[in-house]
Coordinates of C-alpha atoms in Angstrom, one line a residue:
M1 CA -62.2 75.6 -6.0
L2 CA -65.9 74.6 -6.4
S3 CA -65.0 72.0 -9.1
Q4 CA -62.6 70.4 -6.7
I5 CA -65.5 69.7 -4.3
T6 CA -68.2 68.8 -6.8
S7 CA -65.9 66.3 -8.6
L8 CA -65.9 64.3 -5.4
F9 CA -69.7 63.6 -6.1
D10 CA -69.2 62.4 -9.6
D11 CA -70.3 58.8 -8.9
A12 CA -72.7 59.7 -6.0
R13 CA -76.3 58.4 -6.0
T14 CA -79.1 60.7 -7.0
V15 CA -81.9 61.8 -4.6
S16 CA -85.0 63.5 -5.7
L17 CA -87.2 65.6 -3.3
E18 CA -90.6 67.3 -3.7
K19 CA -91.2 70.7 -2.3
G20 CA -91.6 70.5 1.5
Q21 CA -90.0 67.0 1.7
A22 CA -87.4 66.4 4.4
L23 CA -84.0 65.0 3.4
F24 CA -83.2 64.6 7.1
R25 CA -84.4 65.5 10.5
V26 CA -82.8 66.6 13.7
G27 CA -81.3 63.7 15.4
D28 CA -81.0 61.5 12.3
M29 CA -77.7 59.6 11.9
V30 CA -75.4 61.3 9.4
R31 CA -74.6 58.8 6.7
S32 CA -74.3 60.9 3.6
I33 CA -73.2 64.3 2.5
H34 CA -75.3 66.0 -0.2
L35 CA -74.6 68.2 -3.1
T36 CA -77.5 70.1 -4.5
V37 CA -77.8 69.6 -8.3
S38 CA -81.1 71.5 -8.9
G39 CA -83.6 73.3 -6.7
Q40 CA -83.1 74.5 -3.2
L41 CA -82.9 73.1 0.2
A42 CA -83.0 75.0 3.6
L43 CA -81.4 74.0 6.9
V44 CA -84.2 74.7 9.4
R45 CA -84.0 74.7 13.2
N46 CA -87.1 74.9 15.3
T47 CA -86.6 76.9 18.4
A48 CA -88.0 76.3 21.9
A49 CA -90.3 79.3 21.3
G50 CA -91.9 77.5 18.3
T51 CA -90.4 79.6 15.6
S52 CA -88.6 78.2 12.6
L53 CA -85.1 79.6 11.9
V54 CA -83.6 79.1 8.5
L55 CA -79.8 78.7 9.1
H56 CA -78.8 78.3 5.4
R57 CA -80.2 77.7 2.0
A58 CA -78.3 75.5 -0.5
G59 CA -78.9 76.0 -4.2
P60 CA -77.3 74.3 -7.2
E61 CA -73.7 73.2 -6.8
Q62 CA -73.8 73.8 -3.0
V63 CA -73.1 71.3 -0.3
L64 CA -75.9 70.9 2.3
A65 CA -75.1 70.6 6.0
E66 CA -71.3 70.6 5.6
A67 CA -70.6 70.6 9.3
S68 CA -72.5 67.3 9.6
V69 CA -69.6 65.6 7.9
Y70 CA -68.0 65.8 11.4
A71 CA -71.0 65.0 13.5
P72 CA -72.8 61.8 14.4
T73 CA -76.3 63.3 14.0
Y74 CA -78.0 66.2 12.3
H75 CA -78.6 69.3 14.4
C76 CA -81.3 70.7 12.1
D77 CA -83.8 69.6 9.4
G78 CA -82.9 69.6 5.7
I79 CA -86.0 70.6 3.8
A80 CA -86.7 71.0 0.1
I81 CA -87.9 74.6 -0.6
E82 CA -88.8 73.6 -4.1
P83 CA -88.5 70.3 -6.1
S84 CA -84.8 69.4 -5.8
T85 CA -82.2 67.0 -7.0
L86 CA -79.2 66.1 -5.0
R87 CA -76.1 63.8 -5.2
A88 CA -75.6 61.8 -2.0
L89 CA -72.2 60.4 -1.1
S90 CA -71.3 58.3 1.9
V91 CA -69.5 60.5 4.6
A92 CA -66.8 57.8 4.9
V93 CA -66.2 57.9 1.2
F94 CA -66.1 61.7 1.2
R95 CA -63.7 61.9 4.0
D96 CA -61.5 59.3 2.3
R97 CA -61.5 61.2 -0.9
L98 CA -60.5 64.4 0.9
T99 CA -57.5 62.7 2.5
T100 CA -56.3 61.4 -0.8
D101 CA -56.8 64.6 -2.8
A102 CA -54.8 67.6 -1.4
K103 CA -56.4 70.1 -3.8
A104 CA -59.9 68.9 -2.8
M105 CA -59.0 69.1 0.9
Q106 CA -57.7 72.7 0.5
A107 CA -61.0 73.6 -1.4
W108 CA -63.0 72.0 1.4
F109 CA -61.2 73.9 4.1
E110 CA -61.8 77.2 2.1
H111 CA -65.4 76.4 1.6
L112 CA -65.9 75.7 5.4
A113 CA -64.2 79.0 6.3
S114 CA -66.4 80.8 3.8
S115 CA -69.5 79.1 5.3
L116 CA -68.5 80.1 8.8
Q117 CA -68.1 83.7 7.7
G118 CA -71.6 83.6 6.0
A119 CA -73.1 82.2 9.1
R120 CA -71.6 85.0 11.2
T121 CA -72.8 87.6 8.9
N122 CA -76.3 86.1 9.0
A123 CA -76.2 86.1 12.8
E124 CA -75.2 89.8 12.7
I125 CA -77.9 90.7 10.3
R126 CA -80.5 89.1 12.8
T127 CA -79.3 91.5 15.5
L128 CA -80.4 94.5 13.5
R129 CA -83.5 96.2 14.7
T130 CA -85.5 97.0 11.7
V131 CA -86.6 95.0 8.7
A132 CA -85.1 97.8 6.4
E133 CA -81.7 97.4 8.2
R134 CA -81.8 93.7 7.9
L135 CA -82.8 93.8 4.3
D136 CA -80.0 96.4 3.5
A137 CA -77.4 94.2 5.3
W138 CA -78.5 91.1 3.4
L139 CA -78.5 92.9 0.0
D140 CA -75.1 94.4 0.9
G141 CA -73.6 90.9 1.0
E142 CA -73.8 90.9 -2.7
R143 CA -77.0 88.7 -2.8
A144 CA -79.8 89.3 -5.2
L145 CA -83.4 89.6 -4.2
P146 CA -85.0 86.2 -4.8
A147 CA -88.0 85.9 -7.1
K148 CA -91.3 87.0 -5.7
G149 CA -92.5 83.5 -4.9
Q150 CA -89.5 83.0 -2.6
W151 CA -89.8 86.3 -0.6
Q152 CA -91.3 84.3 2.4
D153 CA -88.1 82.2 2.5
L154 CA -86.1 85.4 2.7
A155 CA -88.3 86.6 5.5
Y156 CA -87.5 83.4 7.4
E157 CA -83.8 83.9 6.8
L158 CA -83.9 87.5 8.0
G159 CA -85.9 86.6 11.0
V160 CA -88.9 88.8 10.2
T161 CA -92.5 88.1 9.3
R162 CA -93.3 87.8 5.6
E163 CA -95.8 90.6 6.0
A164 CA -93.1 93.0 7.4
L165 CA -90.8 92.1 4.5
Y166 CA -93.6 92.6 1.9
R167 CA -94.3 96.1 3.4
E168 CA -90.7 97.0 3.3
L169 CA -90.3 95.8 -0.3
G170 CA -93.5 97.8 -1.1
R171 CA -92.0 100.9 0.4
R172 CA -88.9 100.5 -1.7
R173 CA -90.9 100.0 -4.9
T174 CA -92.7 103.3 -4.4
G175 CA -89.5 105.1 -3.5
S176 CA -90.1 105.7 0.3
G177 CA -87.7 103.0 1.5
S178 CA -84.1 103.6 2.5
R179 CA -82.8 101.8 -0.5
L180 CA -84.5 100.7 -3.7
A181 CA -84.5 97.0 -4.4
S182 CA -84.7 95.9 -8.0
S183 CA -86.9 93.0 -7.6
P184 CA -88.0 90.5 -10.2
K185 CA -91.7 90.8 -11.1

């Protein structure tokens, strides 16, 4: 399924970003769809209360801001979490390629459905009361704990402070947490 989608980007232009650099901002016109080749990007929405909410992280071989293919403007910021390389394809070309390739269209629909399920799971995780409950639910989604240098990104994704996440991970390393997390050193 993934190869059906990634093959649509074979002749797309390459975009390189430094850590912290924005690929797009809220309100920018949607002209391209992006496939992450290396690195990692986050979709970030800043709330009226002044907090940043990470809606999604896209790593290698993942499409960033897929719903934007059907919108005139972006509804969040696309920020490089680390140095990243992407393939950028015109939205018009992407849509045309989908309509002429039934397998790619089916793969795209399956991808969108999976992304929607993931977004709903993340919303559910954020309703949990404690950091331990949120972390357990996140890990139960068959996700691996990121490398130590990326724990603050996980904290943003869980909707907790990084200090609270660090304390919870510390409890788990010493065996007093609800579930031990095997974390990279």
